[in-house]
Coordinates of C-alpha atoms in Angstrom, one line a residue:
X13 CA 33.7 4.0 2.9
X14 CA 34.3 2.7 6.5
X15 CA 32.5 4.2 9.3
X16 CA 35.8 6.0 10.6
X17 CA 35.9 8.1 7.4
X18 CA 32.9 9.5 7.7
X19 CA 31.7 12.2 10.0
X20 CA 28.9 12.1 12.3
X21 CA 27.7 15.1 11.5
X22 CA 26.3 14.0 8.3
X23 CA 24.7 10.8 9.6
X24 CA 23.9 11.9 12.9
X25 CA 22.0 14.3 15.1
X26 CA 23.4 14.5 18.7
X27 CA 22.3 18.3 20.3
X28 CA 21.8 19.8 23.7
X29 CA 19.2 22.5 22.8
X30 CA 19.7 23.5 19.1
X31 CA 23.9 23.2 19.5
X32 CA 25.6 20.3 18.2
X33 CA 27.8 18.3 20.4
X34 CA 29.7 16.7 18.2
X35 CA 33.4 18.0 16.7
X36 CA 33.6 19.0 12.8
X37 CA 36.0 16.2 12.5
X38 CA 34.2 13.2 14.6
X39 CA 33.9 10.4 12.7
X40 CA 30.6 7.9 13.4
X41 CA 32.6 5.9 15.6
X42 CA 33.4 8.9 17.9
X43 CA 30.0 10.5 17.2
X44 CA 27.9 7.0 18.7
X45 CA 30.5 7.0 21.6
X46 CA 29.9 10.2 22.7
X47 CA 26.2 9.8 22.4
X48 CA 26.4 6.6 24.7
X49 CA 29.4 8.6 27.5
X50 CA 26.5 11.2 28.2
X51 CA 24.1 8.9 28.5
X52 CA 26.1 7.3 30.9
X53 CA 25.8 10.3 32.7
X54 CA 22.3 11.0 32.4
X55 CA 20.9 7.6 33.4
X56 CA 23.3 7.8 37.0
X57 CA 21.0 10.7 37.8
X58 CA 19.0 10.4 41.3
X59 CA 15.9 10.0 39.4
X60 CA 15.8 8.3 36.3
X61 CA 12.0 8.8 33.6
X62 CA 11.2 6.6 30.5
X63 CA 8.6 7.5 28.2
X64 CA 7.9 4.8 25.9
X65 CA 5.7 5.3 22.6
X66 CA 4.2 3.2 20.3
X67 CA 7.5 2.9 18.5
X68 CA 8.5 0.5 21.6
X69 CA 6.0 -2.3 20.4
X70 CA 6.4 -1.5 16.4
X71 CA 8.4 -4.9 15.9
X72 CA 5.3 -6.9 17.3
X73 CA 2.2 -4.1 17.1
X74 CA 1.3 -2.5 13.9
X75 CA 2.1 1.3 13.5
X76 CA -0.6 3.8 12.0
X77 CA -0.1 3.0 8.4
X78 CA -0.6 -0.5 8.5
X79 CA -3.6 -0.3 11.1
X80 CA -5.2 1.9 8.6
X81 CA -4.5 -1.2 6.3
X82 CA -5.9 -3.6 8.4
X83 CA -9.0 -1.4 9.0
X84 CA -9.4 -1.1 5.4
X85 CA -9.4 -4.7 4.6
X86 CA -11.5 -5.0 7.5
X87 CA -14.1 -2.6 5.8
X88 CA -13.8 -4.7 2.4
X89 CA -14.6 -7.7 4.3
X90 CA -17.7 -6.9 6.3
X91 CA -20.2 -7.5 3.9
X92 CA -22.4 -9.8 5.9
X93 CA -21.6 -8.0 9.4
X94 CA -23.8 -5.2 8.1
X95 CA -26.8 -7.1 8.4
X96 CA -26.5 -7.3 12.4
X97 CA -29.7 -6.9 14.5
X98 CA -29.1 -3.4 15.5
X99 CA -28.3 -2.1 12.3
X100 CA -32.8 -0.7 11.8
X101 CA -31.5 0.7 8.5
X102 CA -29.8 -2.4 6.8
X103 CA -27.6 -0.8 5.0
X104 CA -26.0 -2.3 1.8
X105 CA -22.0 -2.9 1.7
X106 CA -21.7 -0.1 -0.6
X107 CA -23.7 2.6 1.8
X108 CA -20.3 1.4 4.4
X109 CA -17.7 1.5 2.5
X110 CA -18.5 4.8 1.4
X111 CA -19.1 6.1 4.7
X112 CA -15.5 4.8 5.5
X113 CA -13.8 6.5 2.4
X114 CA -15.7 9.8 3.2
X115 CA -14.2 9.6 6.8
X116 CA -10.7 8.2 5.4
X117 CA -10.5 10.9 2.6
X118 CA -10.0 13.5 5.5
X119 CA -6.7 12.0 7.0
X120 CA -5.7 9.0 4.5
X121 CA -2.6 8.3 6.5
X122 CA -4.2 9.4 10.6
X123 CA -6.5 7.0 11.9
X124 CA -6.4 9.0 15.3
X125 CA -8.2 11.6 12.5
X126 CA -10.5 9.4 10.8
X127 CA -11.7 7.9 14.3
X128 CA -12.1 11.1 15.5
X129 CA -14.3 12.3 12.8
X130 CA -16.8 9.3 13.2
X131 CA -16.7 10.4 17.2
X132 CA -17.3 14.3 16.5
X133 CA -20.5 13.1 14.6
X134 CA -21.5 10.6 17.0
X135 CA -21.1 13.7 20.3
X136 CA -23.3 15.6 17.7
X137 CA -26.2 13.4 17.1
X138 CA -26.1 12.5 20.9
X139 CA -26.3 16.6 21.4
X140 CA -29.5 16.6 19.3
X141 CA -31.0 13.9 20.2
X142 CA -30.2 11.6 17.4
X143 CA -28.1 8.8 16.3
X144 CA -26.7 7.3 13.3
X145 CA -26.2 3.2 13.7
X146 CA -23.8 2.7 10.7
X147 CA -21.5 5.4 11.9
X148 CA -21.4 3.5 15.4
X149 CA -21.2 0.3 13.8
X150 CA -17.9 1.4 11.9
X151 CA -16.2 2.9 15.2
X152 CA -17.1 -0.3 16.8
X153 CA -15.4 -1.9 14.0
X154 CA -12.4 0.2 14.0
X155 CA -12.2 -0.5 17.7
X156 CA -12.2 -3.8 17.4
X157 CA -9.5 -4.1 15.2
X158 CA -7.5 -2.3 17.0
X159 CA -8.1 -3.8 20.0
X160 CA -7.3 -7.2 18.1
X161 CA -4.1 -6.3 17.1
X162 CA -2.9 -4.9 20.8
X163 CA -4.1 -8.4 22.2
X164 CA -1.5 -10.1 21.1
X165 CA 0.1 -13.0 22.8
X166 CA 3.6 -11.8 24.4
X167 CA 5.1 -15.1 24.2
X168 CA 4.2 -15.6 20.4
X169 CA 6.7 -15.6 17.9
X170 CA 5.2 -12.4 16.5
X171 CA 6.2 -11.0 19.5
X172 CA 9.8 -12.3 20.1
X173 CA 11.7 -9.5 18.9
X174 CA 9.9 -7.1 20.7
X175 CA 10.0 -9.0 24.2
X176 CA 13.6 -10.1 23.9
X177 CA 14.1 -5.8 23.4
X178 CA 12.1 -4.7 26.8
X179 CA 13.8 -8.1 28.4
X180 CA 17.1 -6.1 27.7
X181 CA 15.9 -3.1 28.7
X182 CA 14.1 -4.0 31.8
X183 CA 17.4 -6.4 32.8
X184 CA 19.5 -2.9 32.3
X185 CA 16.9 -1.0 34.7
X186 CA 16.2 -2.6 37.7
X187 CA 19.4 -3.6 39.4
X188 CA 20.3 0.0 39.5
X189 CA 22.4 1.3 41.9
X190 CA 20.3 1.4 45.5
X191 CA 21.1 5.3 46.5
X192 CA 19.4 6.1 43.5
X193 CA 15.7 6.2 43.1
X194 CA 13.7 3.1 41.2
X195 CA 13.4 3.8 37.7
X196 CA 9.8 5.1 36.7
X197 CA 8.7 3.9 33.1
X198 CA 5.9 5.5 31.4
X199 CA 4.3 4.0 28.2
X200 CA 0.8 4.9 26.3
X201 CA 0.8 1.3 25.2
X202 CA -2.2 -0.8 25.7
X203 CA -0.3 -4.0 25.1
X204 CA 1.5 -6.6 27.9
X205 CA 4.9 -6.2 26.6
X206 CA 6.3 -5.1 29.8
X207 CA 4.3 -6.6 32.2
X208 CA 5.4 -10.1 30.4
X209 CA 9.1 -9.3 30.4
X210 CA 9.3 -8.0 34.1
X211 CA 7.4 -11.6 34.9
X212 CA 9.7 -13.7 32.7
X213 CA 12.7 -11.6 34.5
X214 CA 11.0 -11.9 37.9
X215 CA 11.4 -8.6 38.6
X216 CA 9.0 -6.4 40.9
X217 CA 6.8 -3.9 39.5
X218 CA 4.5 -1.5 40.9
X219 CA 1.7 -0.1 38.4
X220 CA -0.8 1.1 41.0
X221 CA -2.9 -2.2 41.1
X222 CA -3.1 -4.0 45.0
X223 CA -2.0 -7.9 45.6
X224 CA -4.2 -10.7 45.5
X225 CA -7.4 -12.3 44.0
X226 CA -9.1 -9.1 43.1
X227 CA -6.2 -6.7 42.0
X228 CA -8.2 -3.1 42.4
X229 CA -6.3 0.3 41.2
X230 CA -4.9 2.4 43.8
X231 CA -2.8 5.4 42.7
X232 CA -1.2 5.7 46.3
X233 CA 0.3 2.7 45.8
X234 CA 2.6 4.6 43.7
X235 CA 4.2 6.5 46.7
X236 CA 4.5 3.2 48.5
X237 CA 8.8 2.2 49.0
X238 CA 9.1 -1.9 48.6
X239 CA 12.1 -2.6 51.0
X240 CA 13.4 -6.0 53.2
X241 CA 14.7 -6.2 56.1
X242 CA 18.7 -6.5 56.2
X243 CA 19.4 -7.0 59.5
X244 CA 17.4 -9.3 61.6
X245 CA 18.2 -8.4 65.1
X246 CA 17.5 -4.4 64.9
X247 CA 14.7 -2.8 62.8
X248 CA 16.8 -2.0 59.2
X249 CA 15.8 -2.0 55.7
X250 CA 16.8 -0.8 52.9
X251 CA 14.7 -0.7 49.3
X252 CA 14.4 -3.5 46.9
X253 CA 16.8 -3.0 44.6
X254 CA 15.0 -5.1 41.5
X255 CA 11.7 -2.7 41.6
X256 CA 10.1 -1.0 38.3
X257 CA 7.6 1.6 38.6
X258 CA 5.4 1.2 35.7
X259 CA 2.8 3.6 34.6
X260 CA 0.1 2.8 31.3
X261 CA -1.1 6.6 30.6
X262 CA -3.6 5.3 28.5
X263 CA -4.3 2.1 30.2
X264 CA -4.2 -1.7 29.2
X265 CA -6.0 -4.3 27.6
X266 CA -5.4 -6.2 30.9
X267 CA -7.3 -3.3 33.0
X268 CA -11.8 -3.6 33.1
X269 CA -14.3 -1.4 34.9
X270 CA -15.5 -3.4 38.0
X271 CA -18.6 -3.4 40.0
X272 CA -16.3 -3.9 43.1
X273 CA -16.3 -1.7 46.0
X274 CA -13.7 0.1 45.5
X275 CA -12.7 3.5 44.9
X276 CA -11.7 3.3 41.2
X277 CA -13.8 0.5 40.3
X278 CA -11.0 -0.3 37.8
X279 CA -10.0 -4.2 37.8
X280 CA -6.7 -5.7 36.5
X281 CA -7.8 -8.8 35.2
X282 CA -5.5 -12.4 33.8
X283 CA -7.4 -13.8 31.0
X284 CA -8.6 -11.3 28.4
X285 CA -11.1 -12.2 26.1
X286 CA -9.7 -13.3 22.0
X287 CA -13.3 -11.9 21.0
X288 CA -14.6 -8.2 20.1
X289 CA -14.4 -5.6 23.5
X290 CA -17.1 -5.6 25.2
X291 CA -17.0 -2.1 25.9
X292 CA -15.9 -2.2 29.9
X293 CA -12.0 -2.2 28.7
X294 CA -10.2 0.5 30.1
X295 CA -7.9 1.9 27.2
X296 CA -7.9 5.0 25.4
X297 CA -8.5 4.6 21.6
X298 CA -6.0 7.0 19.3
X299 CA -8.4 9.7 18.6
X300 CA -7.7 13.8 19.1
X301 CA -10.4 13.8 21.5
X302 CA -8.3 11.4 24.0
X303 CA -7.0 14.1 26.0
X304 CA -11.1 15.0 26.9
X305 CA -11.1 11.2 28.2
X306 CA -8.1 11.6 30.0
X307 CA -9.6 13.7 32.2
X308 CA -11.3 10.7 34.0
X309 CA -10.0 8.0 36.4
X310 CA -7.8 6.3 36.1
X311 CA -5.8 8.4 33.4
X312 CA -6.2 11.5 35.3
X313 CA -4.0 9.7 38.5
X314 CA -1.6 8.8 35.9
X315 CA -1.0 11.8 34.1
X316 CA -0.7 13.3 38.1
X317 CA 1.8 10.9 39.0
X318 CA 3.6 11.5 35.4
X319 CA 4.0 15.3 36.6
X320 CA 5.0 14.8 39.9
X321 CA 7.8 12.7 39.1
X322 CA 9.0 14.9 36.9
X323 CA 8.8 17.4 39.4
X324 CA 11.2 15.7 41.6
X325 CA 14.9 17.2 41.4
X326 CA 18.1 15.8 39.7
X327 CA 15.9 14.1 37.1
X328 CA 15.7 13.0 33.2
X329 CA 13.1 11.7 31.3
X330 CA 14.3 9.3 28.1
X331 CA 11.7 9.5 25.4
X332 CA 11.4 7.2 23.2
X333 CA 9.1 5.9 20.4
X334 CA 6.8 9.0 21.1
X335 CA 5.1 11.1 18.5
X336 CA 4.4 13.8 20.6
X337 CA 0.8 13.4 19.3
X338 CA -0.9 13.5 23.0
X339 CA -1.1 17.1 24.5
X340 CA -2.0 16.1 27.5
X341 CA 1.6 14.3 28.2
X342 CA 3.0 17.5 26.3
X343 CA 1.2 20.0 28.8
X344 CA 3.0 18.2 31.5
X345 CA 6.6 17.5 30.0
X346 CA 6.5 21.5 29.1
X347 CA 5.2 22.5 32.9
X348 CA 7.8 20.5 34.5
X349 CA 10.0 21.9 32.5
X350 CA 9.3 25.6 33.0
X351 CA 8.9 24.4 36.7
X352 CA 11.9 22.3 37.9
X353 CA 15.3 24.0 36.4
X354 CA 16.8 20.2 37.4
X355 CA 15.0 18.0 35.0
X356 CA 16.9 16.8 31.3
X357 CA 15.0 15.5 28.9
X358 CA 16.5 13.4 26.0
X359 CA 14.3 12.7 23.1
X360 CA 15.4 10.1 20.5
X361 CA 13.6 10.3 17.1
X362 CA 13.8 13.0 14.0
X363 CA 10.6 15.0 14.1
X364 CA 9.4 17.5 12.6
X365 CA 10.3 21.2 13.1
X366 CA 7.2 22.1 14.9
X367 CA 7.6 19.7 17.6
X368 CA 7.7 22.3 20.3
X369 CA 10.4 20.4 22.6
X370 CA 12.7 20.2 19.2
X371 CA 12.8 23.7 18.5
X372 CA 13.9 25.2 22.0
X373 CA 17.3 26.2 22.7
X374 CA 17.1 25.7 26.2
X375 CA 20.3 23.1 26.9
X376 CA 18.4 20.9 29.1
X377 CA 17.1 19.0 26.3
X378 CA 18.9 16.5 24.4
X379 CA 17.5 15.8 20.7
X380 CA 19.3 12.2 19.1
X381 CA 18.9 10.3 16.0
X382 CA 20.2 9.5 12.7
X383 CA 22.0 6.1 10.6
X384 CA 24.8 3.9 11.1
X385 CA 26.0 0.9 9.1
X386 CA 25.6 -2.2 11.4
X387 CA 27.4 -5.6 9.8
X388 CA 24.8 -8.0 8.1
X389 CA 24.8 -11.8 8.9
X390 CA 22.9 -12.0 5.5
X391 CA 25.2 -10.9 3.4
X392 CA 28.5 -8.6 2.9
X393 CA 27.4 -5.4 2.7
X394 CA 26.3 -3.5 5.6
X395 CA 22.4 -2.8 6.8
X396 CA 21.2 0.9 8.0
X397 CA 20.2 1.4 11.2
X398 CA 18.8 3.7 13.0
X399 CA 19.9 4.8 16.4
X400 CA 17.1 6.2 17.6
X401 CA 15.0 3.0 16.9
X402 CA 14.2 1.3 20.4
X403 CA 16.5 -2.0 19.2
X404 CA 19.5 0.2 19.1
X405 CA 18.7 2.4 22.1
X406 CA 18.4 -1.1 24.2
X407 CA 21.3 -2.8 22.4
X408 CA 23.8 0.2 22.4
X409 CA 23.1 3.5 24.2
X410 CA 21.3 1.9 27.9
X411 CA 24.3 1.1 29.9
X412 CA 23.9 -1.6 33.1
X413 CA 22.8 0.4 35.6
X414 CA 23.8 -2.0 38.3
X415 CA 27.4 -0.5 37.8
X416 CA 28.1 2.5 39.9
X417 CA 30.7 5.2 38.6
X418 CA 33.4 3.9 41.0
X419 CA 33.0 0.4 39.7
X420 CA 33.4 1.8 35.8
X421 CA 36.2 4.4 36.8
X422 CA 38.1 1.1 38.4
X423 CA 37.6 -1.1 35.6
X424 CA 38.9 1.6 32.8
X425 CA 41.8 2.2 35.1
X426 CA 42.1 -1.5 35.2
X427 CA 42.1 -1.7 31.2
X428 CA 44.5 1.4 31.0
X429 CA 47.0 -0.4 33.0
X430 CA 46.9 -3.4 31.3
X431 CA 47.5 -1.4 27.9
X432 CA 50.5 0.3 29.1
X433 CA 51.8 -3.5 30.5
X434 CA 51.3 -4.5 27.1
X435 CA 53.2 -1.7 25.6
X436 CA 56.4 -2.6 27.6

């Protein structure tokens, strides 16, 4: 059955509030190209928001289920680690293993939930006055796996797929048209996906961190306008038009607490260590009590900056690869909602029902996702996909943003003369 014979509203989801857009009769084909027309749309608005999740990195940084794997075999393996100088207790391999299944048993398939029951206990004893080495020994080890599988190396083959995706992405992005704003992205990744493909494109970036030897954070630098000069007689400038404005809510592997004097005392630093952290790295770990943490600097700058952009009018913020899992992002996607009757928001992914954003009627809000059948190299039958997978977003819904309207409107009635030329 080809793709034109089947309608979209079986494969696909494409709604503004809880009302479909698509026709009772659209087939795929017309379903995906009416997806990608409003988009169009959408990303020519003065000010253009990404959110980007942990689905972003999935190709290159494991997802929950197979971290909890890793942490698991990690668990098994740590026999000898147990006998560490500041375990007093020396417990056996047995005494940890079952302190990790009684943890695990709780949330088998959350390790934000499993972390954050070894951290509830941990506040506790530290409330009493107590402490309990082995249960700090195995958040140190969960840590430090996951810390080991963010610090990856971007130019790895592990993490081709992934880079050559935000490449594409960030080469879409930054030539945008120059009476529009620069395109904010926002990302709770910890890993250097974007900073390496915004380097390898040699494209600017702002993400709050000065120039030069010692790169300090500064959240003014956010409000700061990168522009050259156009006109060398008189005083005229006009913005950079390849400029990103990247934001890490929950930090980076690449970001340390520093003893400089400075107001943040947050570092961003160029070699990062292969080896365990050492405890100054500034990242949040996926826990339930990360939104506490978020409270601090830098996060709590972030998270301001996150709502005030989303405050400005004529906006839409493009989420993708989020869970929705962080209420502190929530909190400020639902108050900029309630507050600024301008802002879209388009969220691509199928969750689940009590997702607050899904469930509202409110025609601001775009919901996509769903399967196509792509061609495979590999053999003749066709591979599922799924559109609202970040490969397919980058590959097929983000247009070029360096093309205004007029120039599209000119080249379609280019193509449409051309057609009816052919026809005589």
């Amino acid at each position: 059955m080809s793709e034109d014979n089947k309608f979209a509203k079986d494969y696909l989801i494409f709604k503004q509030g809880q009302e479909s857009l698509f026709g009772e009769n659209d087939s795929v084909e017309d379903g995906i190209e009416k997806i990608r027309s409003k988009l169009s749309d959408l990303t020519n608005i003065k000010n253009l928001h990404f959110l980007l999740g942990a689905g972003a990195s999935s190709d290159s940084i494991p997802a929950m289920a197979p971290l909890i794997g890793k942490v698991t075999e990690r668990v098994e393996a740590t026999q000898t680690m147990t006998q560490l100088a500041f375990h007093p207790e020396n417990p056996s391999h047995d005494e940890l293993k079952k302190r990790f299944k009684s943890a695990k048993d709780v949330s088998p398939k959350n390790l934000e939930n499993i972390l954050g029951t070894l951290y509830s206990k941990r506040e506790y004893l530290k409330g009493v006055g107590q402490s309990d080495s082995l249960n700090d020994f195995l958040i140190n080890l969960i840590e430090t796996e996951i810390y080991s599988s963010i610090n990856i190396d971007c130019t790895s083959a592990q993490a081709e797929l992934s880079l050559d995706l935000y490449k594409k992405l960030y080469q879409k992005l930054a030539l945008r048209n120059k009476d529009l704003a620069r395109v904010n992205v926002f990302t709770t990744n910890n890993d250097l996906l974007s900073e390496t493909a915004l380097g390898f494109l040699n494209i600017n970036y702002n993400n709050g961190f000065s120039s030069g030897l010692s790169r300090t954070f500064n959240p003014a630098r956010f409000s700061f306008t990168f522009s050259k000069k156009v006109d060398p007689s008189v005083e005229k400038y006009e913005p950079l038009e390849n400029m990103v404005y990247l934001y890490k809510l929950h930090g980076s592997i690449s970001w340390i607490e520093s003893d400089d004097n400075s107001f943040f005392n947050i570092k961003e630093v160029d070699v990062i260590p292969n080896q365990e952290p050492n405890g100054k790295n500034v990242l949040i770990y996926p826990t339930p009590l990360k939104q506490n943490k978020s409270l601090g600097s830098p996060y709590a700058d972030l998270i301001r900056e996150f709502q005030n952009k989303l405050l400005l009018q004529h906006g839409v913020l493009i989420v993708i690869g989020y869970s929705f899992s962080d209420e502190h992002i929530n909190n400020a996607i639902y108050a900029a909602l309630a507050a600024n009757s301008s802002l879209s928001v388009v969220i691509f992914g199928n969750y689940h029902p009590s997702e607050n954003l899904t469930r509202l009627t409110d025609r601001r809000i775009y919901q996509i996702s769903g399967e196509v059948e792509v061609p495979n190299v590999e053999n003749a039958d066709p591979k599922k996909e799924k559109i609202h997978y970040f490969n397919y977003i980058v590959n097929n819904f983000i247009p070029d943003l360096d093309r205004s309207k007029d120039s599209e409107i000119l080249e379609e009635f280019i193509e449409s003369m051309k057609a009816v030329g052919d026809k005589k």
